[in-house]
Coordinates of C-alpha atoms and ligand atoms in Angstrom, one line a residue:
X1 CA -10.9 -5.7 -21.0
X2 CA -7.7 -7.7 -21.5
X3 CA -4.6 -5.7 -22.4
X4 CA -3.7 -5.5 -26.0
X5 CA -0.9 -3.1 -25.5
X6 CA 2.0 -3.9 -27.8
X7 CA 4.1 -6.5 -26.0
X8 CA 7.4 -4.9 -27.1
X9 CA 6.2 -1.6 -25.8
X10 CA 5.5 -3.1 -22.4
X11 CA 8.9 -4.7 -22.3
X12 CA 10.7 -1.5 -23.4
X13 CA 8.7 0.6 -20.9
X14 CA 9.5 -1.9 -18.1
X15 CA 13.2 -1.6 -18.9
X16 CA 13.3 2.1 -19.3
X17 CA 11.0 3.2 -16.5
X18 CA 12.9 4.6 -13.6
X19 CA 11.7 2.4 -10.7
X20 CA 13.5 4.6 -8.2
X21 CA 11.5 7.7 -9.3
X22 CA 8.2 5.9 -9.4
X23 CA 8.7 4.4 -5.9
X24 CA 10.2 7.6 -4.7
X25 CA 6.7 9.2 -4.9
X26 CA 5.5 6.9 -2.2
X27 CA 8.5 6.5 0.2
X28 CA 11.8 8.3 0.3
X29 CA 14.7 6.2 -0.7
X30 CA 18.3 6.4 0.2
X31 CA 21.3 4.9 -1.6
X32 CA 22.8 1.8 0.0
X33 CA 25.5 0.2 -2.2
X34 CA 24.1 -0.5 -5.6
X35 CA 20.6 -0.4 -4.2
X36 CA 18.1 2.0 -2.6
X37 CA 16.4 1.6 0.7
X38 CA 13.4 3.2 2.4
X39 CA 10.5 2.6 4.7
X40 CA 8.1 0.1 3.1
X41 CA 4.9 1.7 1.8
X42 CA 3.1 -1.6 2.2
X43 CA 3.6 -2.2 5.9
X44 CA 4.4 -0.2 8.9
X45 CA 8.1 -0.2 9.9
X46 CA 10.6 2.0 11.6
X47 CA 13.8 0.7 10.0
X48 CA 14.0 0.5 6.2
X49 CA 13.7 -3.0 4.8
X50 CA 12.2 -2.0 1.6
X51 CA 14.8 -2.4 -1.1
X52 CA 14.8 -1.2 -4.7
X53 CA 17.2 -2.6 -7.3
X54 CA 17.4 -0.1 -10.1
X55 CA 19.7 -2.4 -12.2
X56 CA 17.0 -5.0 -12.5
X57 CA 14.1 -2.6 -12.0
X58 CA 12.8 -4.7 -9.1
X59 CA 11.7 -4.0 -5.5
X60 CA 11.5 -6.3 -2.5
X61 CA 10.5 -5.7 1.1
X62 CA 12.4 -7.9 3.5
X63 CA 9.9 -7.1 6.2
X64 CA 6.6 -8.1 4.5
X65 CA 7.8 -10.0 1.4
X66 CA 6.0 -7.6 -0.9
X67 CA 7.9 -7.4 -4.2
X68 CA 7.9 -7.2 -7.9
X69 CA 8.8 -4.9 -10.8
X70 CA 7.8 -1.3 -11.4
X71 CA 4.5 -2.3 -13.0
X72 CA 3.4 -4.6 -10.2
X73 CA 4.5 -1.9 -7.7
X74 CA 1.9 0.5 -9.3
X75 CA -0.6 -2.3 -9.4
X76 CA -0.3 -3.0 -5.7
X77 CA 0.0 0.5 -4.4
X78 CA -2.7 2.1 -6.5
X79 CA -5.0 -1.0 -6.8
X80 CA -4.7 -1.1 -10.6
X81 CA -5.1 -3.9 -13.1
X82 CA -2.1 -4.7 -15.2
X83 CA -3.1 -2.7 -18.3
X84 CA -4.1 0.2 -16.1
X85 CA -0.7 0.1 -14.4
X86 CA 1.0 0.0 -17.7
X87 CA -0.9 3.0 -18.9
X88 CA -0.1 4.8 -15.7
X89 CA 3.5 4.1 -16.1
X90 CA 3.5 5.2 -19.7
X91 CA 2.1 8.5 -18.6
X92 CA 4.7 8.8 -15.8
X93 CA 7.5 8.0 -18.1
X94 CA 6.3 10.0 -21.1
X95 CA 6.5 6.8 -23.1
X96 CA 3.5 6.5 -25.6
X97 CA 2.1 3.0 -26.0
X98 CA 1.0 1.4 -29.2
X99 CA -2.2 -0.6 -29.2
X100 CA -2.3 -3.7 -31.4
X101 CA -4.7 -5.4 -33.7
X102 CA -7.6 -3.6 -32.3
X103 CA -10.7 -2.4 -33.9
X104 CA -11.3 1.3 -33.4
X105 CA -13.9 0.5 -30.8
X106 CA -11.5 -1.7 -28.8
X107 CA -8.7 0.8 -29.0
X108 CA -11.0 3.4 -27.6
X109 CA -12.1 1.2 -24.7
X110 CA -8.5 0.4 -23.8
X111 CA -7.4 4.0 -23.9
X112 CA -10.6 4.9 -22.1
X113 CA -9.0 5.5 -18.7
X114 CA -6.4 7.8 -20.2
X115 CA -9.1 9.7 -22.1
X116 CA -11.2 10.2 -18.9
X117 CA -8.1 11.3 -17.0
X118 CA -7.3 13.8 -19.8
X119 CA -10.9 15.1 -19.7
X120 CA -10.6 15.6 -16.0
X121 CA -7.3 17.4 -16.3
X122 CA -8.8 19.7 -19.0
X123 CA -11.8 20.3 -16.8
X124 CA -9.6 21.4 -13.9
X125 CA -7.8 23.8 -16.2
X126 CA -11.1 25.2 -17.4
X127 CA -12.4 25.7 -13.8
X128 CA -9.2 27.4 -12.7
X129 CA -9.4 29.8 -15.7
X130 CA -13.0 30.6 -14.8
X131 CA -12.1 31.4 -11.3
X132 CA -9.4 33.9 -12.5
X133 CA -11.7 35.4 -15.1
X134 CA -14.6 37.9 -14.8
X135 CA -17.2 35.2 -14.1
X136 CA -15.3 34.1 -11.0
X137 CA -15.7 37.4 -9.1
X138 CA -18.3 36.1 -6.6
X139 CA -16.3 32.9 -6.0
X140 CA -13.1 34.9 -5.4
X141 CA -14.9 37.0 -2.9
X142 CA -16.2 33.9 -1.1
X143 CA -12.8 32.4 -0.9
X144 CA -11.2 35.6 0.3
X145 CA -13.9 35.8 2.9
X146 CA -12.8 32.3 4.1
X147 CA -9.3 33.7 4.4
X148 CA -7.9 32.0 1.3
X149 CA -5.4 33.9 -0.8
X150 CA -4.9 33.6 -4.5
X151 CA -1.8 31.5 -3.7
X152 CA -3.9 29.1 -1.7
X153 CA -6.4 28.8 -4.5
X154 CA -3.7 27.9 -6.9
X155 CA -2.0 25.5 -4.5
X156 CA -5.1 23.5 -4.1
X157 CA -6.1 23.9 -7.8
X158 CA -9.5 25.5 -6.8
X159 CA -11.7 26.6 -9.6
X160 CA -15.1 28.0 -10.5
X161 CA -17.8 26.2 -12.4
X162 CA -19.9 28.9 -14.1
X163 CA -23.6 29.1 -13.5
X164 CA -24.4 27.8 -17.0
X165 CA -25.9 24.6 -18.3
X166 CA -23.1 23.5 -20.5
X167 CA -20.1 25.8 -20.0
X168 CA -17.7 22.9 -19.4
X169 CA -19.4 20.5 -21.9
X170 CA -18.9 23.0 -24.8
X171 CA -15.4 23.7 -23.8
X172 CA -14.4 20.0 -23.6
X173 CA -16.2 19.3 -26.9
X174 CA -14.0 22.0 -28.5
X175 CA -11.0 20.3 -27.0
X176 CA -12.0 17.2 -28.9
X177 CA -13.6 15.2 -26.1
X178 CA -16.7 13.2 -27.0
X179 CA -19.9 13.6 -25.1
X180 CA -19.7 10.0 -23.8
X181 CA -16.2 10.7 -22.5
X182 CA -17.4 13.8 -20.7
X183 CA -20.3 12.0 -19.0
X184 CA -18.2 8.9 -18.3
X185 CA -15.7 11.1 -16.5
X186 CA -18.5 12.1 -14.1
X187 CA -18.4 15.7 -15.3
X188 CA -21.9 15.9 -16.9
X189 CA -25.2 14.3 -17.0
X190 CA -27.6 13.7 -19.9
X191 CA -30.8 15.6 -19.3
X192 CA -33.6 17.1 -21.3
X193 CA -31.5 19.8 -22.7
X194 CA -28.9 17.3 -23.7
X195 CA -25.5 17.0 -22.0
X196 CA -25.5 19.2 -18.9
X197 CA -22.6 20.3 -16.7
X198 CA -22.7 18.5 -13.3
X199 CA -21.1 21.4 -11.5
X200 CA -22.9 24.7 -12.0
X201 CA -22.4 27.9 -10.0
X202 CA -20.0 26.1 -7.6
X203 CA -16.5 26.5 -6.3
X204 CA -14.8 23.3 -7.3
X205 CA -12.1 21.3 -5.5
X206 CA -10.1 18.9 -7.7
X207 CA -9.7 15.5 -6.0
X208 CA -6.4 13.8 -6.9
X209 CA -5.4 10.1 -6.6
X210 CA -3.1 9.3 -3.8
X211 CA -0.1 9.7 -6.1
X212 CA -1.1 13.2 -6.9
X213 CA -0.6 12.8 -10.6
X214 CA -4.2 12.5 -11.8
X215 CA -7.3 14.4 -11.1
X216 CA -9.9 11.7 -10.5
X217 CA -13.0 13.8 -9.5
X218 CA -14.2 17.1 -8.2
X219 CA -16.2 18.3 -5.2
X220 CA -18.3 21.4 -5.7
X221 CA -19.7 23.9 -3.2
X222 CA -22.4 26.5 -3.9
X223 CA -21.9 30.1 -2.8
X224 CA -23.9 31.1 0.3
X225 CA -26.8 33.4 -0.4
X226 CA -26.6 33.1 -4.1
X227 CA -29.6 32.0 -6.2
X228 CA -28.5 29.6 -8.9
X229 CA -29.8 30.4 -12.4
X230 CA -29.5 26.8 -13.2
X231 CA -30.8 25.5 -9.9
X232 CA -33.6 23.1 -9.3
X233 CA -37.1 24.5 -10.0
X234 CA -38.1 23.9 -6.4
X235 CA -36.1 23.9 -3.2
X236 CA -32.4 24.5 -2.7
X237 CA -29.6 22.7 -4.4
X238 CA -27.3 20.7 -2.1
X239 CA -24.5 22.7 -0.5
X240 CA -21.9 20.1 -1.6
X241 CA -21.9 17.7 -4.5
X242 CA -19.2 15.4 -6.0
X243 CA -18.4 13.9 -9.3
X244 CA -20.4 10.8 -10.0
X245 CA -18.4 7.6 -9.7
X246 CA -16.5 6.6 -12.8
X247 CA -13.8 4.2 -14.1
X248 CA -11.2 6.4 -12.4
X249 CA -13.2 7.5 -9.2
X250 CA -14.6 5.4 -6.5
X251 CA -15.9 7.4 -3.5
X252 CA -15.4 4.6 -1.0
X253 CA -11.6 4.5 -1.9
X254 CA -10.8 8.1 -2.4
X255 CA -9.7 10.6 0.3
X256 CA -9.5 14.3 -0.5
X257 CA -6.0 15.7 -0.1
X258 CA -4.3 12.4 0.5
X259 CA -1.9 13.4 -2.3
X260 CA -0.8 16.4 -0.3
X261 CA -1.1 14.9 3.2
X262 CA 0.7 11.6 2.5
X263 CA 4.3 12.5 3.5
X264 CA 3.1 14.4 6.6
X265 CA 1.0 11.4 7.6
X266 CA 4.0 9.2 7.3
X267 CA 6.1 11.6 9.3
X268 CA 3.6 12.0 12.1
X269 CA 2.5 8.4 11.9
X270 CA -1.1 9.5 12.1
X271 CA -3.7 10.7 9.7
X272 CA -6.4 13.3 10.6
X273 CA -9.8 12.7 8.9
X274 CA -12.2 15.6 8.7
X275 CA -15.4 16.1 6.9
X276 CA -15.1 19.0 4.5
X277 CA -12.8 20.2 1.7
X278 CA -12.7 23.7 3.3
X279 CA -11.7 22.1 6.7
X280 CA -8.7 20.3 5.0
X281 CA -7.6 23.5 3.3
X282 CA -7.9 25.6 6.4
X283 CA -5.8 23.0 8.3
X284 CA -3.1 22.6 5.6
X285 CA -2.8 26.4 5.4
X286 CA -1.8 26.4 9.1
X287 CA 0.8 23.7 8.5
X288 CA -1.4 20.9 9.9
X289 CA -0.8 18.9 6.7
X290 CA -1.8 15.4 7.8
X291 CA -5.5 16.2 7.3
X292 CA -7.7 14.5 4.7
X293 CA -11.4 14.3 4.0
X294 CA -13.8 11.7 2.8
X295 CA -15.6 12.8 -0.4
X296 CA -19.1 13.2 0.9
X297 CA -19.4 9.6 2.1
X298 CA -19.1 7.7 5.4
X299 CA -15.7 6.2 6.1
X300 CA -15.2 2.7 4.6
X301 CA -12.7 -0.1 5.2
X302 CA -11.1 0.9 1.9
X303 CA -10.5 4.4 3.3
X304 CA -8.8 2.9 6.3
X305 CA -6.8 0.6 4.1
X306 CA -5.6 3.6 2.1
X307 CA -4.5 5.4 5.3
X308 CA -3.0 2.3 6.9
X309 CA -0.4 2.2 4.2
X310 CA 1.1 5.4 5.6
X311 CA 0.4 5.3 9.4
X312 CA -0.9 3.0 12.0
X313 CA -3.2 5.6 13.7
X314 CA -6.1 7.6 12.5
X315 CA -7.7 10.5 14.3
X316 CA -11.3 11.5 13.4
X317 CA -12.7 14.9 14.0
X318 CA -16.1 14.2 15.4
X319 CA -18.9 16.1 17.1
X320 CA -19.3 15.1 20.7
X321 CA -22.9 14.0 20.3
X322 CA -24.9 10.8 19.5
X323 CA -23.9 11.0 15.8
X324 CA -20.2 11.3 16.8
X325 CA -20.7 8.3 19.1
X326 CA -22.1 6.2 16.3
X327 CA -19.4 7.4 13.9
X328 CA -16.7 6.3 16.5
X329 CA -18.4 3.0 16.9
X330 CA -18.4 2.4 13.2
X331 CA -14.8 3.5 12.8
X332 CA -13.7 1.1 15.5
X333 CA -15.2 -1.9 13.8
X334 CA -13.9 -0.9 10.4
X335 CA -10.4 -0.3 11.9
X336 CA -10.5 -3.7 13.6
X337 CA -11.3 -5.3 10.2
X338 CA -8.4 -3.6 8.5
X339 CA -6.0 -4.2 11.4
X340 CA -5.4 -0.5 12.0
X341 CA -3.7 -0.1 15.4
X342 CA -5.6 2.8 16.8
X343 CA -8.5 5.0 16.1
X344 CA -8.7 8.2 18.1
X345 CA -11.2 11.1 18.1
X346 CA -10.7 14.8 18.1
X347 CA -13.9 15.9 19.8
X348 CA -15.3 19.1 18.3
X349 CA -17.3 21.5 20.4
X350 CA -20.9 21.8 19.5
X351 CA -21.7 23.5 16.2
X352 CA -18.0 24.0 15.2
X353 CA -16.0 22.5 12.5
X354 CA -12.3 22.1 12.1
X355 CA -12.2 25.2 9.9
X356 CA -13.5 27.2 12.8
X357 CA -10.8 25.7 15.0
X358 CA -8.3 26.7 12.4
X359 CA -9.5 30.3 12.5
X360 CA -8.2 30.4 16.1
X361 CA -4.7 29.6 14.9
X362 CA -2.2 26.8 14.8
X363 CA -1.8 26.7 18.6
X364 CA -5.4 26.0 19.1
X365 CA -5.4 23.2 16.5
X366 CA -2.3 21.6 17.9
X367 CA -3.7 21.9 21.5
X368 CA -6.9 20.2 20.3
X369 CA -4.8 17.5 18.6
X370 CA -3.0 16.9 21.9
X371 CA -6.4 16.4 23.5
X372 CA -7.4 13.6 21.2
X373 CA -9.0 10.6 22.9
X374 CA -9.1 7.0 21.8
X375 CA -12.4 6.1 20.2
X376 CA -13.3 4.0 23.3
X377 CA -12.5 6.8 25.6
X378 CA -14.6 9.2 23.5
X379 CA -17.5 6.7 23.6
X380 CA -17.3 6.0 27.3
X381 CA -17.2 9.7 28.1
X382 CA -20.3 10.2 25.9
X383 CA -22.1 7.4 27.8
X384 CA -21.1 8.8 31.2
X385 CA -22.1 12.3 30.3
X386 CA -25.7 11.4 29.7
X387 CA -26.0 8.9 32.6
X388 CA -27.9 9.1 35.8
X389 CA -25.3 8.3 38.5
X390 CA -27.2 9.7 41.5
X391 CA -28.8 6.4 42.5
X392 CA -27.2 3.0 43.1
X393 CA -29.4 1.6 40.3
X394 CA -28.3 4.3 38.0
X395 CA -24.6 3.7 38.9
X396 CA -24.9 0.0 38.1
X397 CA -26.8 0.6 34.9
X398 CA -24.1 3.2 33.9
X399 CA -21.0 1.1 34.4
X400 CA -22.7 -1.9 32.8
X401 CA -23.5 0.2 29.7
X402 CA -19.8 0.6 29.1
X403 CA -19.2 -3.1 29.1
X404 CA -20.0 -3.7 25.4
X405 CA -17.4 -1.1 24.6
X406 CA -14.8 -2.5 27.0
X407 CA -15.3 -6.2 26.1
X408 CA -14.0 -5.6 22.7
X409 CA -10.6 -4.5 23.9
X410 CA -8.3 -7.5 23.8
X411 CA -5.8 -6.0 26.2
X412 CA -6.7 -6.6 29.8
X413 CA -4.4 -3.9 31.2
X414 CA -6.0 -1.3 28.9
X415 CA -9.5 -2.4 29.9
X416 CA -8.5 -1.9 33.6
X417 CA -7.1 1.6 32.9
X418 CA -10.4 2.7 31.3
X419 CA -12.3 1.4 34.3
X420 CA -9.9 2.9 36.8
X421 CA -9.6 6.3 35.1
X422 CA -13.1 6.9 33.6
X423 CA -15.8 4.5 34.7
X424 CA -15.1 4.0 38.4
X425 CA -14.7 7.7 39.4
X426 CA -18.0 8.5 37.5
X427 CA -20.0 5.9 39.4
X428 CA -18.1 6.2 42.6
X429 CA -17.4 2.4 42.8
X430 CA -14.2 0.5 43.2
X431 CA -12.4 -0.3 39.9
X432 CA -11.6 -3.8 41.1
X433 CA -15.2 -4.6 41.6
X434 CA -16.2 -3.4 38.2
X435 CA -13.3 -5.2 36.6
X436 CA -14.3 -8.5 38.2
X437 CA -17.7 -8.3 36.7
X438 CA -16.3 -7.2 33.4
X439 CA -13.9 -10.2 33.4
X440 CA -16.8 -12.5 33.8
X441 CA -18.5 -10.8 30.9
X442 CA -15.4 -11.2 28.7
X443 CA -15.1 -14.9 29.5
X444 CA -18.8 -15.4 28.7
X445 CA -18.4 -13.4 25.4
X446 CA -15.4 -15.6 24.5
X447 CA -17.5 -18.6 25.2
X448 CA -20.2 -17.4 22.9
X449 CA -17.6 -16.8 20.3
X450 CA -18.6 -13.2 20.0
X451 CA -15.5 -11.6 21.4
X452 CA -13.5 -9.6 18.9
X453 CA -10.9 -11.7 17.2
X454 CA -7.5 -10.8 18.4
X455 CA -5.3 -10.4 15.3
X456 CA -2.9 -13.3 15.1
X457 CA 0.7 -12.6 14.3
X458 CA 1.5 -13.4 10.6
X459 CA 2.6 -17.0 10.3
X460 CA 6.2 -17.5 9.4
X461 CA 6.2 -17.9 5.6
X462 CA 9.5 -19.8 5.3
X463 CA 9.8 -23.5 5.6
X464 CA 12.7 -24.9 7.5
X465 CA 15.6 -25.8 5.4
X466 CA 14.7 -23.3 2.7
X467 CA 17.9 -22.1 1.2
X468 CA 16.3 -19.0 -0.1
X469 CA 14.8 -17.9 3.2
X470 CA 16.5 -16.5 6.3
X471 CA 20.0 -17.6 7.2
X472 CA 20.2 -21.4 7.2
X473 CA 22.5 -23.1 9.7
X474 CA 23.3 -26.2 7.7
X475 CA 26.7 -25.6 5.9
X476 CA 25.5 -27.3 2.8
X477 CA 22.4 -25.0 2.6
X478 CA 24.6 -22.0 3.3
X479 CA 26.8 -23.0 0.4
X480 CA 23.9 -23.6 -2.0
X481 CA 22.4 -20.3 -1.0
X482 CA 25.7 -18.5 -1.7
X483 CA 26.2 -20.1 -5.1
X484 CA 22.6 -19.3 -6.2
X485 CA 22.8 -15.7 -4.8
X486 CA 26.1 -15.1 -6.7
X487 CA 24.7 -16.6 -9.9
X488 CA 21.7 -14.2 -9.6
X489 CA 23.6 -11.1 -8.6
X490 CA 26.9 -11.5 -10.4
X491 CA 26.3 -13.8 -13.4
X492 CA 29.4 -12.3 -15.1
X493 CA 31.6 -13.7 -12.4
X494 CA 30.6 -17.3 -12.9
X495 CA 33.5 -19.6 -13.9
X496 CA 33.3 -21.8 -17.0
X497 CA 32.8 -24.8 -14.7
X498 CA 29.3 -23.4 -14.0
X499 CA 28.3 -25.1 -17.2
X500 CA 29.2 -28.5 -15.6
X501 CA 26.9 -27.9 -12.6
X502 CA 23.8 -30.0 -12.6
X503 CA 20.6 -29.9 -10.5
X504 CA 21.8 -33.0 -8.7
X505 CA 24.7 -30.9 -7.3
X506 CA 22.1 -29.2 -5.1
X507 CA 20.7 -31.1 -2.1
X508 CA 17.7 -28.9 -1.2
X509 CA 14.7 -29.4 -3.5
X510 CA 14.1 -25.6 -3.7
X511 CA 17.7 -25.0 -4.8
X512 CA 17.1 -27.5 -7.6
X513 CA 13.9 -25.8 -8.7
X514 CA 15.6 -22.5 -8.8
X515 CA 18.7 -23.8 -10.5
X516 CA 16.5 -25.4 -13.2
X517 CA 14.6 -22.1 -13.7
X518 CA 18.0 -20.4 -14.0
X519 CA 19.3 -22.9 -16.6
X520 CA 16.5 -22.1 -19.0
X521 CA 17.1 -18.4 -19.4
X522 CA 19.7 -15.7 -19.6
X523 CA 20.9 -15.1 -16.0
X524 CA 21.3 -11.4 -16.6
X525 CA 17.5 -11.2 -17.1
X526 CA 16.3 -11.6 -13.6
X527 CA 12.7 -11.0 -14.8
X528 CA 12.9 -14.1 -17.0
X529 CA 14.4 -16.2 -14.1
X530 CA 11.5 -15.1 -11.9
X531 CA 9.0 -15.8 -14.7
X532 CA 10.4 -19.4 -15.1
X533 CA 9.6 -20.2 -11.4
X534 CA 6.6 -22.3 -10.6
X535 CA 4.7 -20.0 -8.2
X536 CA 4.6 -16.6 -6.5
X537 CA 5.8 -17.8 -3.2
X538 CA 9.0 -19.1 -4.9
X539 CA 9.3 -15.9 -6.9
X540 CA 9.1 -13.8 -3.7
X541 CA 11.9 -15.9 -2.1
X542 CA 14.1 -15.7 -5.2
X543 CA 13.6 -12.0 -5.5
X544 CA 14.6 -11.6 -1.9
X545 CA 17.7 -13.8 -2.5
X546 CA 18.6 -11.8 -5.6
X547 CA 18.3 -8.5 -3.7
X548 CA 19.9 -9.6 -0.4
X549 CA 23.3 -8.3 0.5
X550 CA 26.3 -10.6 0.6
X551 CA 28.8 -10.0 3.3
X552 CA 31.7 -9.8 0.9
X553 CA 31.8 -8.3 -2.5
X554 CA 32.7 -11.4 -4.5
X555 CA 35.4 -11.6 -7.1
X556 CA 35.9 -14.3 -9.8
X557 CA 38.2 -16.4 -7.6
X558 CA 35.8 -16.5 -4.8
X559 CA 32.9 -17.5 -7.1
X560 CA 35.0 -20.2 -8.7
X561 CA 35.8 -21.6 -5.3
X562 CA 32.1 -21.6 -4.3
X563 CA 31.2 -23.5 -7.5
X564 CA 34.0 -26.0 -6.9
X565 CA 32.9 -26.5 -3.3
X566 CA 29.4 -27.1 -4.5
X567 CA 30.5 -29.8 -7.0
X568 CA 32.9 -31.3 -4.5
X569 CA 30.1 -31.6 -1.9
X570 CA 28.0 -33.4 -4.5
X571 CA 30.9 -35.9 -5.0
X572 CA 31.1 -36.4 -1.3
X573 CA 27.5 -37.2 -1.1
X574 CA 28.1 -39.8 -3.8
X575 CA 30.9 -41.3 -1.8
X576 CA 28.6 -41.4 1.2
X577 CA 25.9 -43.3 -0.6
X578 CA 28.4 -45.8 -2.1
X579 CA 29.7 -46.4 1.5
X580 CA 26.1 -46.9 2.6
X581 CA 25.6 -49.4 -0.1
X582 CA 28.7 -51.3 0.9
X583 CA 27.7 -51.5 4.5
X584 CA 24.2 -52.6 3.6
X585 CA 25.4 -55.3 1.3
X586 CA 28.1 -56.4 3.7
X587 CA 28.9 -60.1 3.4
X588 CA 27.0 -60.4 0.1
X589 CA 29.8 -58.6 -1.6
X590 CA 32.4 -60.7 -3.3
X591 CA 36.1 -59.6 -3.5
X592 CA 35.5 -58.5 -7.1
X593 CA 32.6 -56.2 -6.0
X594 CA 34.7 -54.8 -3.2
X595 CA 37.5 -54.0 -5.6
X596 CA 35.1 -52.2 -7.9
X597 CA 33.8 -50.1 -5.0
X598 CA 37.3 -49.2 -3.9
X599 CA 38.2 -48.1 -7.4
X600 CA 35.0 -46.0 -7.5
X601 CA 36.0 -44.4 -4.1
X602 CA 39.4 -43.6 -5.4
X603 CA 38.0 -42.1 -8.6
X604 CA 35.6 -39.9 -6.7
X605 CA 38.2 -38.8 -4.2
X606 CA 40.5 -37.8 -7.1
X607 CA 37.7 -35.8 -8.6
X608 CA 36.9 -34.1 -5.3
X609 CA 40.5 -33.1 -4.8
X610 CA 40.9 -31.8 -8.4
X611 CA 37.8 -29.7 -7.9
X612 CA 39.0 -28.2 -4.7
X613 CA 42.6 -27.7 -5.8
X614 CA 41.6 -26.4 -9.2
X615 CA 39.7 -23.6 -7.6
X616 CA 42.7 -22.4 -5.7
X617 CA 44.3 -21.0 -8.9
Ligands
ZN1 ZN1 7.0 -4.2 3.6

């Protein structure tokens, strides 16, 4: 529903919130002059172009043009709506919000997300306490058997959901949560006995959002060889279950442990995706901290998008079998959709999971990680393993079977390498011959329009002659840019003559639009200037201008000179257009007209000189 949060509260929150602290959770920032710089969390880069301006509470990336204030930062990075981002920020900043003119029902709906999050946090505490208590004995033994210490359990927030129908429900009700809140948080279901705990007799793993601030869901695992008192009448309960989806939890977006793995993923520039919660924990314990898991669901484009924010490469731990082949195939097409640079596979030996590998120690894991293969390589090897290459017919069929995989690689050199190193030796044919045939296939596929689309480089966003874009070369545009930048960055240095500047003093239409937006509001309030602009593209440009560095730290004299030069240049343009008029009219002008023109010239020239000389003092 639409936000009815008190407008003053939003304004105050926006002003008071510490944008550097909020952004600092997603990328590390270093001080650079009055600003902070870091690697952009929205695009991949090696040198920092992501800039935070704590004075105006704004951020802007000079690499990808992403920018805004602290609220839009949270919106973008966590995919939140505006009111959700405001509520998140209020929690981060310990700044309570007032909700206005709402009926009790509306107020409840708006604060819903916060209530659900609170219920999830309370549940996590309950489960942790249960694990520590007498009821948690069997679970503690199970975890110890898997090599987890008490410290590990605490670090990952592990808990125990008792084997009772409504242990959690009763506890949360005592804490003041309504039944509907408990079930909407995905923690309970309504059954014949009323509201029933979703997790019963299970070790629970809290799942956090990527920021690590909020518990959004739980995963639960039954203990091996233990009969549940609250189990199904027939058959076995599933080994793993997860919270049901809720307003705060979407399976297809959420990755277990991304909150802990994020910084290591950024450092290594690669994410490792495994299947189970225990796999992740086993790896993290060894110091392999870039591991995450999907929450009981197949990988989706949203998962890839979440990872792509931190690293351009993803490694999937997959079984080297037909299921692994299919998973690699699926991952490749999803990655292509998202524009992820590379998907690789860590092939798992039959019947073993990453936790088993972790049992062998960190060296075994790192060695396995060194042996990762690209998804295509993994797939080709799978095809070759099962192929009949004893007969010429078999050989031909085998190398042709790899074509659908190879055709999708846009890079010809890369295709050739796979043929030379993998396919040709397996079928004992010349790589060149196979390549020739593949090339024909690629051409045909392109003709059919079925070849994979090669991602186009992003089009340049800036129009030529745009004063707010990259460095213009026209001296007039440079001047306009400098004047506007100074006005945005150092409004206190503007001379009194600034009041005499008009939109006509600027030549570029964009400069005029910006100047007009600036004239309507207090220049100190950059947010208001941005709000007064006609569209987002313009806002992005102006934000960049406001946050760009000037070569010299301007003083009042320098600013006065800039303003004078701007006005003098406008006078010069007037002189120019008078002269054009005179030339055009030529013989039609009588002596009287000519005299008037000359007087006008002299007048303009005097104004121009006064302006330039005046600024010298
Ligand atoms: Zn960026």
